[in-house]
C-alpha cells in the first residue's frame, strides 16, 4: 500500500468534517445537488460510486464465474446473514433501544418511526458499496459479483413481504424505479464497461497491460470514495447540526447491529474454513445496507420529514466509517484464514 492508502481512515475523517462544514456554509449549493436525482438515486453520488466500482469490475473474469458454484459455503453464509438473521436483529435492537433504553428521551411516535427506518435498512442488503469494500479487502471480484447478484434477485421477491411482516403493515410497495435504476447503475453498466475494458487491455498487451491499468486507476477509486463521503455528509449537514441528539440515539443501535453482525458472520466464516478473499466480502455484504432503497421506501411510507426517513439517512452516515473500520480489521486478520 502507498502512503496515501495507509492513511485512508484519516482522509475519510477529514472528508466527513469537510462535508459537514461545506454543507453548513453553502447549503444552497448542496440543495441544488440534492435535486439532481431520479427515483431517489442522486446522480452526482452515483457518478462517484460508479468511479469506485469500475476498477473492481475490470478485474472480473467472466469466464471464471462458473467456478464460483464449486464454493457454495460463502454464498450460503451471505444469504443466511442477510435474510434469516440481520432483519430480525435490527428490528429487535430498534425495539429494545427506543421502547426501553431511550423511552424517556424520545416520544412514542418518533420512536416508532425510528424503529421503522431501522427495519427498512435491515431488510435491504447492499448493492453498490459492497464492491468497494470487497476491493479494499482484496476480495475475489468474481465471487463478490455473484453474491451481490443473488442478493439482488432475492431482494426483488423478499423485500416487500419481509418489511411488511416486521413493520406490521400491509401496504408496503417496492419502489421499482429505485431498485432497477440502482442495479443498472451499480452492477450492470460497470460490469459491461469493465468487461469491455478488460478485453481491450488483454488483447492489446496481455496481463501486464491489465495490471498497469489497474495500478493507474486505483487512486481514482479512492478519490471517488472520499468525494462520496464529502458529498453525503454535505447533503445531510443540516440534519446533523439540527438533530444531534436524534442522530446519536439512532446511531448507537445501528453501530451495535453492524459490528455484531460482522463479528458473527466472520466467526462463522472461520468455522466454515472459507478463504479470506471469500470470507471478507461475504461478511461485509451482510453488514452493509442498500440505503437508496431504504430511504425511498421510508419517504413513501412516512414522509420526507419523518423519523423513519431520518433513521435511514443516519444509516447512510454511519455506514462508511463503520465499513472502513471493518475492512481494516479484515485486512489485519487475513492470517486467521487459510
Coordinates of C-alpha atoms in Angstrom, one line a residue:
X1 CA 0.0 0.0 0.0
X2 CA 1.2 3.5 -0.8
X3 CA 1.4 6.3 1.8
X4 CA -1.9 7.8 0.6
X5 CA -3.8 4.5 1.2
X6 CA -2.1 3.8 4.5
X7 CA -3.8 7.0 5.9
X8 CA -7.2 6.3 4.3
X9 CA -9.0 6.5 7.7
X10 CA -7.6 10.0 8.3
X11 CA -8.6 11.2 4.8
X12 CA -12.2 9.8 5.4
X13 CA -12.4 11.6 8.8
X14 CA -11.3 14.8 7.1
X15 CA -13.8 14.3 4.3
X16 CA -16.6 13.9 6.9
X17 CA -15.6 17.1 8.6
X18 CA -15.3 18.9 5.3
X19 CA -18.7 17.7 4.2
X20 CA -20.4 18.9 7.3
X21 CA -18.6 22.2 7.1
X22 CA -19.3 22.8 3.5
X23 CA -22.9 21.7 3.9
X24 CA -23.4 24.3 6.7
X25 CA -21.5 27.1 4.8
X26 CA -23.0 26.5 1.4
X27 CA -26.5 25.0 1.9
X28 CA -27.8 26.4 -1.4
X29 CA -25.1 24.5 -3.4
X30 CA -25.9 21.2 -1.7
X31 CA -29.6 21.8 -2.1
X32 CA -29.2 22.1 -5.8
X33 CA -27.0 19.0 -5.9
X34 CA -29.7 17.1 -3.9
X35 CA -32.2 18.0 -6.7
X36 CA -30.2 16.2 -9.3
X37 CA -31.8 12.8 -8.6
X38 CA -34.1 10.3 -10.2
X39 CA -36.1 7.7 -8.3
X40 CA -34.3 8.7 -5.0
X41 CA -30.9 8.0 -6.6
X42 CA -28.7 11.1 -6.5
X43 CA -26.9 11.2 -9.9
X44 CA -23.8 13.0 -8.5
X45 CA -23.4 10.4 -5.8
X46 CA -24.0 7.7 -8.5
X47 CA -21.1 9.1 -10.6
X48 CA -18.7 8.9 -7.6
X49 CA -19.8 5.4 -6.7
X50 CA -19.5 4.3 -10.3
X51 CA -15.9 5.6 -10.2
X52 CA -15.2 3.4 -7.2
X53 CA -16.9 0.3 -8.6
X54 CA -15.5 0.4 -12.2
X55 CA -11.9 -0.7 -11.2
X56 CA -13.2 -3.8 -9.5
X57 CA -15.4 -4.7 -12.5
X58 CA -12.3 -4.6 -14.7
X59 CA -10.9 -7.4 -12.5
X60 CA -13.9 -9.6 -13.0
X61 CA -13.1 -12.5 -15.3
X62 CA -16.5 -13.6 -16.8
X63 CA -15.1 -16.9 -17.9
X64 CA -14.3 -17.8 -14.3
X65 CA -17.8 -17.2 -12.9
X66 CA -18.8 -20.8 -13.5
X67 CA -16.2 -21.8 -10.9
X68 CA -18.0 -19.9 -8.1
X69 CA -20.6 -22.7 -7.8
X70 CA -17.8 -25.0 -6.6
X71 CA -17.5 -22.9 -3.4
X72 CA -21.1 -22.6 -2.1
X73 CA -20.4 -22.1 1.5
X74 CA -19.7 -18.3 1.1
X75 CA -22.9 -17.8 -0.7
X76 CA -24.9 -19.7 1.9
X77 CA -23.3 -17.6 4.7
X78 CA -24.2 -14.4 2.9
X79 CA -27.8 -15.5 2.4
X80 CA -28.3 -16.7 5.9
X81 CA -27.0 -13.5 7.4
X82 CA -28.8 -11.2 5.1
X83 CA -32.3 -12.8 5.1
X84 CA -32.5 -15.0 8.2
X85 CA -30.6 -13.0 10.8
X86 CA -30.0 -9.4 10.0
X87 CA -33.6 -8.1 9.5
X88 CA -34.7 -9.6 12.8
X89 CA -31.8 -8.5 14.9
X90 CA -32.3 -4.9 13.5
X91 CA -35.9 -5.0 14.5
X92 CA -35.1 -6.3 17.9
X93 CA -32.4 -3.7 18.6
X94 CA -34.7 -0.9 17.4
X95 CA -37.4 -2.1 19.8
X96 CA -35.0 -2.6 22.7
X97 CA -33.4 0.8 22.5
X98 CA -36.3 3.0 21.5
X99 CA -39.0 1.3 23.6
X100 CA -36.8 0.6 26.6
X101 CA -33.4 2.3 26.9
X102 CA -34.3 5.6 25.2
X103 CA -38.0 5.7 26.1
X104 CA -37.5 8.7 28.4
X105 CA -35.8 10.8 25.7
X106 CA -38.0 10.0 22.6
X107 CA -41.7 10.4 22.2
X108 CA -43.7 7.2 21.2
X109 CA -44.5 8.4 17.7
X110 CA -40.8 9.3 16.9
X111 CA -39.7 6.0 18.5
X112 CA -42.0 4.0 16.2
X113 CA -40.7 5.9 13.2
X114 CA -37.1 5.4 14.1
X115 CA -37.7 1.6 14.6
X116 CA -39.4 1.5 11.2
X117 CA -36.4 3.2 9.5
X118 CA -34.0 0.8 11.1
X119 CA -36.1 -2.2 9.9
X120 CA -36.1 -0.8 6.3
X121 CA -32.3 -0.7 6.5
X122 CA -32.2 -4.2 7.9
X123 CA -34.2 -5.8 5.0
X124 CA -32.2 -4.1 2.2
X125 CA -28.8 -5.7 1.7
X126 CA -26.2 -3.5 -0.1
X127 CA -25.8 -3.5 -3.9
X128 CA -23.2 -0.8 -4.7
X129 CA -20.7 0.0 -2.0
X130 CA -20.1 -3.7 -1.4
X131 CA -17.9 -3.8 -4.5
X132 CA -15.7 -1.0 -2.9
X133 CA -15.4 -2.9 0.5
X134 CA -14.5 -6.1 -1.4
X135 CA -11.9 -4.3 -3.4
X136 CA -10.3 -2.7 -0.3
X137 CA -10.2 -6.1 1.5
X138 CA -8.8 -7.8 -1.6
X139 CA -11.9 -9.9 -2.1
X140 CA -12.5 -12.3 -5.0
X141 CA -14.2 -10.0 -7.6
X142 CA -15.9 -12.9 -9.4
X143 CA -17.3 -14.3 -6.1
X144 CA -18.5 -10.8 -4.9
X145 CA -20.3 -10.2 -8.2
X146 CA -22.2 -13.5 -7.8
X147 CA -23.0 -12.8 -4.1
X148 CA -24.4 -9.3 -5.0
X149 CA -26.4 -10.6 -7.9
X150 CA -28.1 -13.4 -5.9
X151 CA -29.0 -11.0 -3.1
X152 CA -30.5 -8.6 -5.7
X153 CA -32.6 -11.4 -7.1
X154 CA -33.9 -12.4 -3.7
X155 CA -34.5 -8.7 -2.8
X156 CA -37.0 -8.4 -5.7
X157 CA -39.2 -11.1 -4.1
X158 CA -38.5 -10.9 -0.4
X159 CA -38.2 -7.2 0.4
X160 CA -41.8 -6.2 0.5
X161 CA -43.2 -9.2 2.4
X162 CA -40.4 -9.2 4.9
X163 CA -40.7 -5.4 5.5
X164 CA -44.4 -5.7 5.8
X165 CA -44.1 -8.5 8.4
X166 CA -41.6 -6.7 10.6
X167 CA -43.4 -3.3 10.3
X168 CA -46.9 -4.8 10.9
X169 CA -48.1 -3.1 7.7
X170 CA -49.8 -4.4 4.6
X171 CA -49.3 -1.5 2.2
X172 CA -45.5 -2.0 1.5
X173 CA -44.7 -1.4 -2.1
X174 CA -41.3 -1.8 -3.7
X175 CA -40.1 1.4 -5.5
X176 CA -39.2 -0.5 -8.6
X177 CA -37.6 2.6 -10.3
X178 CA -35.2 2.9 -7.4
X179 CA -34.4 -0.8 -7.4
X180 CA -34.0 -1.2 -11.1
X181 CA -32.0 2.1 -11.6
X182 CA -29.6 1.2 -8.8
X183 CA -28.9 -2.3 -10.1
X184 CA -28.4 -1.0 -13.6
X185 CA -26.1 1.9 -12.5
X186 CA -24.1 0.0 -9.9
X187 CA -23.9 -3.5 -11.3
X188 CA -24.9 -3.9 -15.0
X189 CA -23.3 -0.8 -16.5
X190 CA -20.0 -1.0 -14.6
X191 CA -19.8 -4.8 -15.4
X192 CA -20.3 -4.1 -19.1
X193 CA -17.7 -1.3 -19.1
X194 CA -15.3 -3.4 -17.1
X195 CA -15.6 -6.4 -19.4
X196 CA -15.1 -4.2 -22.5
X197 CA -12.0 -2.6 -20.9
X198 CA -10.6 -5.9 -19.7
X199 CA -11.0 -7.5 -23.2
X200 CA -9.4 -4.5 -24.9
X201 CA -6.4 -4.4 -22.5
X202 CA -5.8 -8.2 -22.7
X203 CA -6.0 -8.1 -26.5
X204 CA -3.7 -5.1 -26.6
X205 CA -1.0 -6.0 -24.1
X206 CA -2.0 -9.1 -22.1
X207 CA -1.8 -9.3 -18.3
X208 CA 1.0 -6.7 -18.0
X209 CA -1.2 -4.1 -19.7
X210 CA -4.2 -5.0 -17.4
X211 CA -2.1 -4.8 -14.2
X212 CA -0.6 -1.4 -15.3
X213 CA -4.1 0.0 -16.0
X214 CA -5.4 -1.2 -12.6
X215 CA -2.5 0.3 -10.8
X216 CA -3.0 3.7 -12.6
X217 CA -6.8 3.9 -11.8
X218 CA -6.5 2.8 -8.2
X219 CA -6.1 6.4 -6.8
X220 CA -9.2 7.4 -8.8
X221 CA -11.2 4.8 -6.9
X222 CA -10.0 6.1 -3.5
X223 CA -10.7 9.7 -4.6
X224 CA -14.2 8.6 -5.6
X225 CA -14.7 7.2 -2.1
X226 CA -13.6 10.5 -0.5
X227 CA -15.8 12.6 -2.8
X228 CA -18.8 10.4 -2.0
X229 CA -18.2 10.8 1.8
X230 CA -17.8 14.5 1.5
X231 CA -21.0 14.8 -0.6
X232 CA -23.1 12.6 1.6
X233 CA -22.2 14.4 4.8
X234 CA -22.6 17.8 3.0
X235 CA -26.1 16.9 1.8
X236 CA -27.1 15.9 5.4
X237 CA -25.2 18.6 7.2
X238 CA -28.5 20.4 8.3
X239 CA -29.9 17.2 9.8
X240 CA -26.7 16.5 11.6
X241 CA -26.5 20.0 13.1
X242 CA -30.2 20.4 13.8
X243 CA -30.8 17.0 15.3
X244 CA -27.6 15.9 17.0
X245 CA -29.3 14.0 19.8
X246 CA -31.5 12.1 17.5
X247 CA -28.5 11.3 15.3
X248 CA -26.6 9.9 18.2
X249 CA -29.5 7.9 19.6
X250 CA -30.2 6.3 16.2
X251 CA -26.5 5.7 15.6
X252 CA -26.0 3.6 18.8
X253 CA -28.2 0.6 17.9
X254 CA -27.0 0.8 14.2
X255 CA -23.4 0.6 15.4
X256 CA -24.2 -2.4 17.6
X257 CA -26.0 -4.1 14.8
X258 CA -23.2 -3.5 12.3
X259 CA -20.4 -4.7 14.5
X260 CA -22.5 -7.6 15.9
X261 CA -23.5 -8.9 12.5
X262 CA -19.9 -8.7 11.2
X263 CA -18.5 -10.5 14.3
X264 CA -21.0 -13.3 14.0
X265 CA -20.5 -13.7 10.2
X266 CA -16.7 -13.5 10.5
X267 CA -16.7 -16.2 13.2
X268 CA -19.0 -18.4 11.0
X269 CA -16.7 -17.8 8.0
X270 CA -13.7 -19.0 10.1
X271 CA -15.7 -22.1 11.3
X272 CA -16.7 -22.8 7.7
X273 CA -13.0 -22.6 6.7
X274 CA -13.6 -20.1 3.9
X275 CA -10.7 -18.5 2.2
X276 CA -10.2 -14.9 3.2
X277 CA -11.0 -13.5 -0.3
X278 CA -14.4 -15.1 0.0
X279 CA -15.0 -14.6 3.7
X280 CA -14.3 -10.9 3.9
X281 CA -16.8 -9.9 1.1
X282 CA -19.4 -12.3 2.4
X283 CA -19.3 -10.7 5.9
X284 CA -19.1 -7.2 4.6
X285 CA -22.2 -7.8 2.3
X286 CA -24.1 -8.9 5.4
X287 CA -23.1 -5.8 7.3
X288 CA -23.8 -3.0 4.8
X289 CA -27.2 -1.7 3.5
X290 CA -28.9 -0.7 0.3
X291 CA -29.6 2.8 1.6
X292 CA -31.2 4.3 -1.6
X293 CA -33.9 1.7 -1.4
X294 CA -34.4 2.1 2.4
X295 CA -34.6 5.9 2.1
X296 CA -37.1 5.7 -0.8
X297 CA -39.5 3.4 1.0
X298 CA -39.2 5.4 4.2
X299 CA -40.1 8.6 2.4
X300 CA -43.0 7.0 0.5
X301 CA -44.5 5.4 3.7
X302 CA -43.8 8.1 6.3
X303 CA -42.9 11.3 4.6
X304 CA -39.7 13.3 3.9
X305 CA -39.5 14.8 7.4
X306 CA -40.4 11.6 9.3
X307 CA -38.3 9.9 11.9
X308 CA -38.1 6.8 9.6
X309 CA -36.5 8.8 6.8
X310 CA -34.1 10.3 9.3
X311 CA -33.1 6.9 10.6
X312 CA -32.3 5.7 7.1
X313 CA -30.2 8.8 6.5
X314 CA -28.3 8.1 9.7
X315 CA -27.7 4.6 8.3
X316 CA -26.0 6.2 5.3
X317 CA -23.8 8.4 7.5
X318 CA -22.8 5.6 9.9
X319 CA -22.1 3.0 7.2
X320 CA -19.0 4.5 5.6
X321 CA -16.8 4.9 8.7
X322 CA -18.1 1.6 10.1
X323 CA -17.4 -0.3 7.0
X324 CA -13.9 1.2 6.6
X325 CA -13.1 0.1 10.2
X326 CA -14.3 -3.4 9.4
X327 CA -12.2 -3.5 6.2
X328 CA -9.2 -2.6 8.2
X329 CA -10.0 -5.3 10.7
X330 CA -10.5 -7.9 8.0
X331 CA -7.1 -7.0 6.4
X332 CA -5.3 -7.3 9.7
X333 CA -6.8 -10.7 10.4
X334 CA -6.1 -12.2 7.0
X335 CA -3.8 -14.8 8.7
X336 CA -6.8 -16.2 10.5
X337 CA -7.9 -17.9 7.3
X338 CA -6.3 -20.4 5.0

